[in-house]
Amino acid sequence: MKNLMDIYARKKKDIAAIEKELAESIYTDHAMLKEASLHLLKAGGKRIRPVFVLLSGEFGNYQLQTMKHVAVPLELIHMATLVHDDVIDDADTRRGQLTVRSKWDNRIAMYTGDYIFAKALGVITQIHKPAVHQIMSKAIVEMSIGEMEQIRFFFNHEQTIRDYLLRIRRKTALLIAISCQLGAMAADAPDWVSNKLYAFGYNVGMAFQIRDDILDLIGTEKQIGKPPGSDVKQGNITIPVLFALQDPELKPLILKELERIQLLDGQTDVSRFLDLIRNSEGIDKSEALSQKYIDKAIAALDPLPNTQAKQDLVEVAYFIGNRSY
Amino acid sequence: MKNLMDIYARKKKDIAAIEKELAESIYTDHAMLKEASLHLLKAGGKRIRPVFVLLSGEFGNYQLQTMKHVAVPLELIHMATLVHDDVIDDADTRRGQLTVRSKWDNRIAMYTGDYIFAKALGVITQIHKPAVHQIMSKAIVEMSIGEMEQIRFFFNHEQTIRDYLLRIRRKTALLIAISCQLGAMAADAPDWVSNKLYAFGYNVGMAFQIRDDILDLIGTEKQIGKPPGSDVKQGNITIPVLFALQDPELKPLILKELERIQLLDGQTDVSRFLDLIRNSEGIDKSEALSQKYIDKAIAALDPLPNTQAKQDLVEVAYFIGNRSY
């Protein structure tokens, strides 16, 4: 399997152009906003959404300038939701960096999120396609509902797998799905192509989040840029845990740990909890489900012409399904 | 002087239509979001922004359907910033109602704001005029910078009148200015008309906020829907205070009170502070400045045709400059 960087190599120049545009788009004279926004930007990330925009744009009339106007706001929207999520999660680190809320405070994180989001809208206005705006705004509404849903399910062990899947659909999969769809639409690809790319992105997004949730349980702090078990400390019950809870012998032990962690508001050692899940079938079952989504994603690309872009999308999908960071 | 309701009477039917659209626009199956959003909506407000959109639209080809698509998102954006501001201000009541953050909590208030804002964007996509989108998104960026500025100046008694004016420009005047401008633009009024209306709205907005800040110091809780002195308790130093600080005899007394209030994090009786400001020249000077903005606003309307809409705008401006609620 290729490394993500190998896949990126072909689009290196264009990704660098987007990186530059990202930095320019959040520029402000306001010292604190500039510092907080740049801090976020420099914390990096895989820039998965821009990459999907670029690769999907190759199924139409690819113009870097047009691609930028789609890729930049999507990444900014993603960044804005991260800052707000960190407020909700009381998160101190992300990707090995201090979060805005821990480096400054929750109020500044809230307004930095608002600011970055506002800047995203400014970039979007440069796309003169009402359908693109409608798809984006609908996704943003769904995402904000998903954020709220997250709170409702904190420490709720009676939630179903379906609750979890619906949540990560809104939280992660939708934005990745529209990154693919809008990349194609902005490049004037035919509707059936952008629809297939939406399906691809949606399934990759589901796999991406499931993989993320697995890594939080089995990864090392170095790999995942935050202490393992961060999810459960915040009360975020993920799919490996839900699968593990299906084991009648493990269930009472896991519930007891969950109760203890909730009682201590997450301020406690969670290694016993991690051990329980790691030794359950939860990890394997989640990996299998993630693989199922990757397979679906790749199947969605079937009808598309066999281009380099398609091959790259397949490689990114495989990477995402198996990544350890 | 006419009461606001008299001015509204002529547009009663259209305002009711907008009120209905506001409620529909934030509809969601999500119980908590629905409850929190409706709570906000029902807390009401003067709907000044929609009224300005409607009156300004009468300078062009007035179509209620088009006006709705401008008025509704502007009011939603205003509502969203209020919820986020309440988080920053630790505000418990607004307009005599519990705030979202006090009825639920700060996290829910943050996400409710995000949700309402997202819904606003959805409505905006129905306007197919890139210039309208650009003006809106620029104003939203400025507003978000203004929000952050607010924090920086908390309890800062060395700020200048200019700092204050720049802050309320972003916080209040801009959104009212573009309400007038975009109402006219959406109705295809000529550019010079929408520009004059922008100037009108900007000056009315400045007067509006100055009046708001005066009322926080001299109004009763019944009039203003929150305890007087709320601003200083949050550390928000407003223009009557800045004017009062220009009196060398009063200055040390006011600073001493400010220091005490800051030390106690606003959790203290502020009647001594209110007395000091009320007995200073700060109120009169602020009222004079507010009046100056109202005069400028009305002067901006001079070149416009003498229609009922123009007369109504003048009446609203007078009301705003003298309102006691």
XYZ file of C-alpha atoms in Angstrom:
650
model
C 0.000 0.000 0.000
C 1.177 3.453 -0.882
C 1.867 6.051 1.740
C -0.395 9.114 1.678
C 2.565 11.257 0.697
C 3.194 9.167 -2.430
C -0.350 9.781 -3.537
C -0.019 13.466 -2.713
C 3.195 13.716 -4.692
C 1.447 14.046 -8.038
C -0.667 16.945 -6.708
C 2.132 18.422 -4.616
C 2.211 21.767 -6.395
C -1.533 22.264 -6.241
C -1.715 21.209 -2.607
C 1.007 23.729 -1.831
C -1.055 26.404 -3.621
C -4.037 25.528 -1.486
C -1.933 25.587 1.661
C -0.833 29.114 0.732
C -4.408 30.173 0.000
C -5.525 28.742 3.349
C -3.001 30.920 5.162
C -3.986 33.983 3.131
C -7.677 33.385 3.582
C -7.502 33.618 7.368
C -5.192 36.619 7.388
C -6.259 39.486 9.647
C -4.688 42.516 11.312
C -6.231 41.377 14.549
C -3.288 39.986 16.489
C -5.063 37.437 18.639
C -7.264 36.109 15.852
C -4.285 35.837 13.560
C -2.270 33.982 16.151
C -5.073 31.596 17.084
C -5.986 30.914 13.448
C -2.407 30.356 12.352
C -1.847 28.103 15.333
C -4.741 25.992 14.109
C -3.568 26.029 10.529
C -0.027 25.050 11.455
C -1.283 22.186 13.603
C -1.867 20.735 10.159
C -3.883 17.680 9.494
C -3.977 15.446 6.490
C -5.803 17.967 4.274
C -7.916 15.044 3.153
C -10.771 17.310 2.068
C -8.688 19.478 -0.279
C -7.072 16.365 -1.738
C -10.490 14.900 -2.473
C -11.587 18.159 -4.082
C -8.536 18.156 -6.344
C -8.762 14.520 -7.364
C -12.507 14.783 -7.997
C -12.002 17.923 -10.051
C -9.927 15.875 -12.477
C -13.124 14.170 -13.644
C -14.159 17.471 -15.185
C -12.493 20.589 -16.498
C -9.790 20.972 -13.843
C -8.849 24.590 -13.097
C -6.722 25.150 -10.006
C -8.277 28.556 -9.361
C -11.785 27.061 -9.280
C -10.631 24.105 -7.199
C -9.163 26.484 -4.624
C -12.509 28.188 -4.108
C -13.994 24.834 -3.145
C -11.078 23.220 -1.304
C -10.208 26.190 0.902
C -13.654 26.806 2.431
C -14.212 23.081 3.008
C -10.957 22.828 4.941
C -11.757 26.044 6.838
C -15.203 24.726 7.785
C -13.531 21.557 9.007
C -11.055 23.620 11.065
C -13.832 25.762 12.538
C -15.772 22.716 13.694
C -12.605 21.309 15.279
C -12.122 24.411 17.460
C -15.724 24.309 18.592
C -15.494 20.581 19.246
C -12.437 21.123 21.394
C -14.503 23.482 23.558
C -17.160 20.809 24.025
C -14.610 18.086 24.633
C -12.424 20.143 26.988
C -9.630 18.861 24.743
C -6.128 20.011 25.589
C -4.237 18.590 22.655
C -4.987 17.695 19.071
C -2.461 16.383 16.573
C 0.184 16.723 19.269
C -0.429 20.486 19.581
C -2.143 22.494 22.291
C -5.733 23.288 21.313
C -6.887 26.913 21.028
C -9.083 26.484 24.087
C -6.201 25.218 26.175
C -3.644 27.728 24.831
C -6.089 30.640 25.212
C -9.554 29.896 26.562
C -12.973 28.566 25.587
C -14.353 31.991 24.700
C -11.488 32.702 22.357
C -11.869 29.265 20.822
C -15.561 29.921 20.197
C -14.890 33.220 18.463
C -11.901 31.864 16.535
C -14.223 29.180 15.193
C -16.798 31.829 14.275
C -14.122 33.864 12.545
C -12.685 30.997 10.495
C -16.174 29.977 9.524
C -16.965 33.532 8.418
C -13.795 33.560 6.327
C -14.855 30.279 4.713
C -18.090 31.933 3.615
C -16.130 34.767 2.073
C -14.238 32.322 -0.127
C -17.418 30.463 -1.065
C -18.949 33.645 -2.496
C -16.386 33.386 -5.279
C -18.170 30.308 -6.604
C -21.126 31.482 -8.655
C -23.095 28.243 -8.665
C -26.240 28.225 -6.543
C -26.296 24.403 -6.459
C -22.837 24.370 -4.860
C -23.987 26.855 -2.213
C -27.090 24.817 -1.479
C -25.183 21.580 -1.046
C -22.664 23.259 1.231
C -25.244 24.982 3.404
C -27.280 21.811 3.814
C -24.191 19.909 4.887
C -23.316 22.640 7.368
C -26.770 22.437 8.922
C -26.463 18.655 9.232
C -23.020 19.012 10.763
C -24.269 21.439 13.383
C -27.075 19.032 14.299
C -24.450 16.301 14.561
C -22.420 18.416 16.952
C -25.413 18.769 19.218
C -26.183 15.039 18.955
C -22.732 14.309 20.256
C -23.564 15.973 23.573
C -26.831 14.076 23.909
C -25.063 10.724 23.640
C -22.187 11.401 26.023
C -21.821 8.394 28.360
C -25.037 6.912 26.949
C -24.295 3.184 26.717
C -27.790 2.385 25.535
C -27.230 4.037 22.175
C -27.444 1.728 19.185
C -24.932 1.141 16.416
C -27.360 3.069 14.243
C -27.150 6.100 16.571
C -23.384 5.973 16.265
C -23.425 5.638 12.477
C -25.872 8.505 12.066
C -23.666 10.639 14.298
C -20.430 10.011 12.380
C -22.317 10.480 9.129
C -23.039 14.052 10.179
C -19.787 14.627 12.008
C -17.385 13.383 9.336
C -18.769 11.559 6.324
C -20.946 14.355 4.919
C -18.146 16.909 4.598
C -15.876 14.385 2.899
C -18.740 13.321 0.623
C -19.407 16.880 -0.520
C -15.672 17.537 -0.920
C -15.703 14.920 -3.669
C -19.056 15.963 -5.077
C -18.322 19.686 -5.170
C -14.829 19.201 -6.563
C -16.471 17.486 -9.542
C -19.338 19.973 -9.777
C -17.039 22.975 -9.696
C -15.155 21.403 -12.613
C -18.435 20.977 -14.506
C -18.278 17.181 -14.458
C -21.607 15.508 -15.353
C -24.094 15.002 -12.500
C -23.804 11.221 -12.533
C -20.062 11.578 -11.954
C -20.390 13.975 -9.029
C -23.062 11.693 -7.545
C -20.752 8.666 -7.732
C -17.991 10.726 -6.161
C -20.377 11.758 -3.382
C -21.038 8.057 -2.684
C -17.309 7.385 -2.713
C -16.606 10.235 -0.271
C -19.455 9.305 1.995
C -18.220 5.735 2.417
C -14.601 6.785 2.784
C -15.714 9.305 5.419
C -17.516 6.635 7.422
C -14.422 4.407 7.275
C -12.224 7.365 8.181
C -14.144 8.111 11.364
C -14.412 4.463 12.394
C -10.656 4.150 11.905
C -10.193 7.325 13.980
C -12.281 5.869 16.764
C -10.336 2.582 16.664
C -7.034 4.468 16.831
C -8.173 6.381 19.903
C -8.435 3.006 21.636
C -5.410 1.134 20.287
C -3.000 3.855 19.078
C -0.102 5.365 20.969
C -0.026 9.039 21.949
C 2.758 9.523 19.413
C 0.679 8.044 16.612
C -2.555 9.878 17.317
C -1.298 13.180 18.719
C -3.372 12.959 21.902
C -3.533 10.513 24.796
C -5.357 7.264 23.885
C -8.742 6.944 25.533
C -9.542 10.627 24.954
C -12.927 9.681 23.542
C -14.160 7.806 26.579
C -12.817 10.478 28.919
C -15.139 12.929 27.153
C -17.975 10.432 27.291
C -17.811 9.726 23.579
C -18.817 6.086 23.193
C -17.562 4.776 19.868
C -18.294 1.721 17.798
C -15.598 -0.625 19.151
C -17.109 -0.020 22.593
C -20.649 -0.648 21.338
C -19.492 -3.917 19.737
C -17.672 -4.898 22.931
C -20.828 -4.240 24.931
C -22.549 -6.978 22.904
C -20.465 -9.536 24.815
C -22.610 -10.475 27.860
C -19.547 -11.347 29.929
C -17.682 -8.135 29.176
C -20.711 -5.857 29.377
C -20.953 -5.523 33.198
C -17.193 -4.927 33.451
C -17.251 -2.230 30.764
C -20.319 -0.550 32.256
C -18.687 -0.470 35.676
C -15.634 1.244 34.185
C -17.792 3.662 32.211
C -19.700 4.589 35.330
C -16.484 5.200 37.241
C -15.034 7.341 34.423
C -18.239 9.375 34.171
C -18.345 9.861 37.945
C -14.805 11.212 37.878
C -15.667 13.396 34.871
C -12.981 11.689 32.788
C -10.207 12.837 35.131
C -8.900 9.360 35.733
C -6.710 6.615 34.354
C -8.618 4.690 31.672
C -6.124 1.887 30.976
C -8.423 -0.745 32.484
C -11.178 0.397 30.124
C -8.801 0.364 27.150
C -7.669 -3.158 28.044
C -11.251 -4.387 28.199
C -12.026 -3.047 24.738
C -8.704 -4.127 23.207
C -9.291 -7.679 24.404
C -12.850 -7.750 23.128
C -14.049 -8.450 19.610
C -14.908 -4.745 19.300
C -11.730 -3.797 17.478
C -11.914 -6.595 14.905
C -15.593 -6.026 14.248
C -15.002 -2.292 13.798
C -12.110 -2.931 11.448
C -14.302 -5.234 9.416
C -17.014 -2.572 9.220
C -14.494 0.058 8.224
C -13.264 -2.286 5.481
C -16.841 -2.761 4.310
C -17.175 0.999 3.848
C -13.876 1.156 1.962
C -15.068 -1.616 -0.352
C -18.312 0.266 -0.966
C -16.399 3.454 -1.637
C -14.219 1.788 -4.228
C -17.215 0.080 -5.820
C -18.830 3.500 -6.257
C -15.921 4.476 -8.508
C -16.462 1.482 -10.815
C -18.463 3.290 -13.518
C -15.947 6.158 -13.705
C -13.273 6.249 -16.429
C -10.004 4.559 -15.466
C -7.854 7.611 -14.987
C -4.942 8.438 -12.753
C -7.348 10.391 -10.529
C -9.490 7.293 -10.026
C -6.434 5.218 -9.190
C -5.340 7.866 -6.683
C -8.758 7.949 -5.035
C -8.583 4.174 -4.606
C -5.138 4.509 -3.025
C -6.312 7.224 -0.631
C -9.275 5.044 0.317
C -6.995 2.097 1.082
C -4.711 4.326 3.070
C -7.603 5.673 5.113
C -8.930 2.216 5.886
C -5.575 1.050 7.226
C -3.880 4.154 8.545
C -2.220 4.142 11.938
C -2.099 7.969 12.265
C -42.955 60.915 17.923
C -44.614 57.773 16.684
C -44.372 54.516 18.548
C -42.482 51.728 16.749
C -45.721 49.774 16.458
C -47.396 52.598 14.539
C -44.593 52.492 12.000
C -44.786 48.715 11.856
C -48.553 48.859 11.309
C -48.268 49.564 7.593
C -45.982 46.556 7.126
C -47.806 44.387 9.639
C -48.781 41.672 7.179
C -45.294 41.372 5.729
C -43.646 41.392 9.134
C -45.983 38.577 10.173
C -44.952 36.656 7.055
C -41.312 37.077 8.004
C -42.014 36.003 11.560
C -43.604 32.831 10.202
C -40.661 32.228 7.873
C -38.237 32.739 10.770
C -39.976 29.995 12.748
C -40.044 27.683 9.734
C -36.436 28.344 8.854
C -35.120 27.052 12.163
C -37.431 24.033 12.253
C -35.715 20.734 13.019
C -36.692 17.279 14.251
C -33.934 17.557 16.805
C -35.802 18.168 20.055
C -33.172 20.140 21.947
C -32.167 22.317 19.002
C -35.801 23.034 18.240
C -36.520 23.971 21.825
C -33.457 26.170 22.208
C -33.986 27.892 18.842
C -37.672 28.520 19.431
C -36.892 29.816 22.898
C -34.600 32.349 21.290
C -37.065 33.246 18.583
C -39.910 33.720 21.050
C -37.755 35.938 23.249
C -38.469 38.295 20.391
C -36.720 41.552 19.877
C -37.674 44.528 17.813
C -37.010 42.834 14.466
C -35.317 46.065 13.461
C -33.253 44.354 10.762
C -36.216 42.796 8.928
C -38.095 46.098 9.149
C -35.153 47.916 7.566
C -34.970 45.290 4.817
C -38.657 45.739 4.024
C -38.639 49.536 4.050
C -35.461 49.668 1.960
C -36.918 47.201 -0.512
C -39.656 49.715 -1.256
C -37.090 51.855 -3.060
C -36.933 49.170 -5.733
C -39.154 46.453 -7.095
C -40.621 45.196 -3.817
C -41.422 41.470 -3.799
C -42.169 39.954 -0.410
C -40.701 36.601 -1.411
C -37.366 38.204 -2.290
C -37.421 40.401 0.801
C -37.902 37.322 2.975
C -34.729 35.735 1.648
C -32.780 38.781 2.834
C -34.645 39.638 6.037
C -34.751 36.124 7.490
C -31.022 35.315 7.312
C -30.064 38.762 8.646
C -32.286 38.285 11.676
C -30.990 34.715 12.129
C -27.390 35.921 11.973
C -28.253 38.517 14.593
C -29.835 35.832 16.793
C -26.826 33.531 16.401
C -24.413 36.249 17.509
C -26.627 36.971 20.530
C -26.407 33.360 21.760
C -22.635 33.351 21.374
C -22.380 36.743 23.077
C -24.373 35.437 26.010
C -21.764 32.705 26.437
C -18.992 35.297 26.570
C -20.938 37.587 28.858
C -22.132 34.826 31.193
C -25.512 36.514 30.677
C -28.472 34.961 32.477
C -31.279 37.051 31.052
C -31.941 38.930 27.857
C -35.178 40.741 27.025
C -36.566 39.505 30.342
C -36.076 35.843 29.321
C -33.557 33.267 30.445
C -30.693 32.989 27.968
C -29.950 29.660 26.256
C -26.706 29.341 28.188
C -28.472 29.815 31.517
C -31.499 27.631 30.643
C -29.260 24.892 29.207
C -25.508 25.437 29.233
C -22.663 27.180 27.404
C -21.943 24.231 25.128
C -25.538 24.017 24.003
C -25.594 27.768 23.466
C -22.479 27.531 21.281
C -23.959 24.785 19.111
C -27.387 26.449 18.974
C -25.642 29.541 17.627
C -23.780 27.411 15.082
C -27.029 25.770 14.054
C -28.993 29.005 13.612
C -26.105 30.462 11.668
C -26.028 27.403 9.411
C -29.754 27.762 8.819
C -29.221 31.415 7.887
C -26.784 30.315 5.189
C -29.353 27.918 3.827
C -31.813 30.772 3.314
C -29.154 32.992 1.753
C -28.498 30.412 -0.979
C -31.935 31.288 -2.338
C -30.633 34.710 -3.353
C -28.788 34.314 -6.636
C -26.805 37.546 -6.516
C -23.076 37.144 -5.874
C -22.775 40.796 -4.782
C -25.309 40.195 -2.008
C -23.380 37.147 -0.824
C -20.122 39.070 -0.845
C -21.506 41.952 1.197
C -23.017 39.550 3.704
C -19.907 37.457 4.126
C -17.679 40.508 4.567
C -19.991 41.855 7.246
C -19.980 38.486 9.007
C -16.171 38.462 9.070
C -16.118 41.989 10.520
C -18.704 41.015 13.116
C -16.673 38.038 14.237
C -13.601 40.249 14.620
C -15.759 42.645 16.636
C -16.795 39.828 18.951
C -13.175 39.055 19.664
C -12.350 42.738 20.156
C -14.969 42.875 22.863
C -13.019 40.416 24.975
C -9.782 42.333 24.523
C -11.299 45.518 25.898
C -13.044 44.050 28.933
C -12.272 46.267 31.956
C -9.806 48.254 29.846
C -10.356 51.857 30.969
C -7.570 53.157 28.777
C -9.479 52.463 25.591
C -10.336 55.507 23.527
C -13.696 56.714 22.259
C -12.412 55.583 18.866
C -11.872 52.028 20.143
C -15.445 52.020 21.394
C -16.875 53.379 18.146
C -14.964 50.889 16.039
C -16.236 48.115 18.271
C -19.922 49.059 18.036
C -19.488 49.616 14.321
C -18.639 45.941 13.967
C -20.923 44.705 16.697
C -24.107 46.477 15.633
C -23.908 49.153 12.954
C -22.632 46.988 10.098
C -25.458 44.459 10.200
C -28.074 47.222 10.297
C -26.279 49.039 7.476
C -26.327 45.987 5.222
C -29.941 45.245 6.160
C -30.843 48.523 4.462
C -28.379 48.101 1.619
C -29.304 44.512 0.799
C -33.033 45.186 1.080
C -32.598 47.743 -1.694
C -30.196 45.580 -3.724
C -32.446 42.544 -3.589
C -35.232 44.753 -4.965
C -32.949 45.873 -7.795
C -32.854 49.487 -6.627
C -30.049 51.531 -8.262
C -26.626 51.372 -6.602
C -26.667 55.000 -5.465
C -29.901 54.278 -3.591
C -28.596 51.194 -1.831
C -25.433 53.111 -0.930
C -27.451 55.937 0.648
C -29.474 53.375 2.555
C -26.258 51.750 3.751
C -25.159 55.134 5.145
C -28.552 55.582 6.760
C -28.425 52.141 8.374
C -24.855 52.552 9.519
C -25.612 55.779 11.369
C -28.859 54.472 12.808
C -26.953 51.402 13.982
C -24.359 53.499 15.769
C -27.123 55.504 17.477
C -28.949 52.283 18.303
C -25.978 50.798 20.149
C -25.123 54.033 21.957
C -28.752 54.242 23.089
C -28.532 50.599 24.207
C -25.446 51.353 26.229
C -27.074 54.412 27.816
C -30.157 52.370 28.740
C -28.014 49.757 30.463
C -26.903 52.533 32.808
C -30.107 54.527 33.328
C -32.948 52.118 32.450
C -34.943 49.980 34.865
C -34.831 46.184 34.728
C -38.424 46.244 33.469
C -37.528 48.561 30.600
C -34.391 46.784 29.438
C -35.204 43.159 30.222
C -32.029 42.615 32.261
C -30.592 44.179 35.423
C -29.095 47.649 34.812
C -25.317 47.698 34.991
C -25.027 44.372 33.178
C -22.416 45.880 30.868
C -19.982 46.894 33.569
C -20.452 43.600 35.403
C -19.159 41.868 32.258
C -16.361 44.386 31.959
C -17.926 46.080 28.957
C -16.932 49.741 29.233
C -19.326 51.838 27.177
C -19.275 55.383 25.910
C -21.079 57.109 28.813
C -18.376 55.672 31.072
C -15.593 56.815 28.748
C -17.077 60.328 28.702
C -17.441 60.298 32.488
C -13.789 59.288 32.827
C -12.853 62.559 31.107
C -13.867 64.376 34.318
C -10.650 64.563 36.403
C -12.592 64.651 39.671
C -14.785 61.679 38.861
C -12.071 59.590 37.215
C -10.378 58.221 40.367
C -13.760 57.377 41.906
C -14.912 55.547 38.798
C -11.603 53.698 38.433
C -11.780 52.567 42.046
C -15.261 51.159 41.465
C -14.196 49.519 38.214
C -11.270 47.863 39.935
C -13.513 46.575 42.712
C -16.071 45.216 40.225
C -13.356 43.508 38.173
C -11.802 41.998 41.305
C -15.160 40.521 42.263
C -15.678 39.302 38.695
C -18.839 41.374 38.374
C -20.549 39.471 41.214
C -21.300 42.580 43.229
C -23.709 45.472 43.639
C -22.905 48.165 41.070
C -25.292 50.888 42.210
C -22.439 53.137 43.358
C -20.886 52.851 39.879
C -24.234 53.559 38.202
C -24.724 56.643 40.423
C -21.309 57.983 39.500
C -22.026 57.700 35.777
C -25.603 58.965 36.035
C -24.399 62.062 37.839
C -21.622 62.679 35.329
C -21.876 64.397 31.983
C -21.405 60.996 30.349
C -25.099 60.394 29.745
C -25.790 63.802 28.179
C -22.703 63.631 25.987
C -23.626 60.147 24.818
C -27.176 61.234 24.059
C -25.824 64.143 22.043
C -23.570 61.794 20.071
C -26.419 59.390 19.467
C -28.485 62.333 18.213
C -25.659 63.323 15.893
C -25.731 59.863 14.334
C -29.505 60.038 13.942
C -29.167 63.420 12.199
C -26.541 61.975 9.861
C -28.749 58.993 9.151
C -31.662 61.180 8.193
C -29.438 63.436 6.100
C -28.322 60.369 4.133
C -31.938 59.883 3.036
C -32.182 63.428 1.632
C -31.507 62.565 -2.025
C -34.049 59.717 -2.000
C -37.584 60.237 -3.359
C -40.110 61.399 -0.773
C -42.078 58.206 -0.348
C -43.918 56.628 2.529
C -40.956 54.288 2.992
C -38.605 57.237 3.437
C -40.959 58.825 5.966
C -41.133 55.528 7.859
C -37.357 55.188 7.922
C -37.118 58.674 9.429
C -39.686 57.721 12.076
C -37.835 54.512 12.945
C -34.616 56.505 13.232
C -36.231 59.001 15.615
C -37.699 56.181 17.632
C -34.308 54.471 17.909
C -32.587 57.635 19.034
C -35.077 58.197 21.830
C -36.290 54.758 22.790
C -36.490 53.723 26.417
C -36.696 49.969 25.696
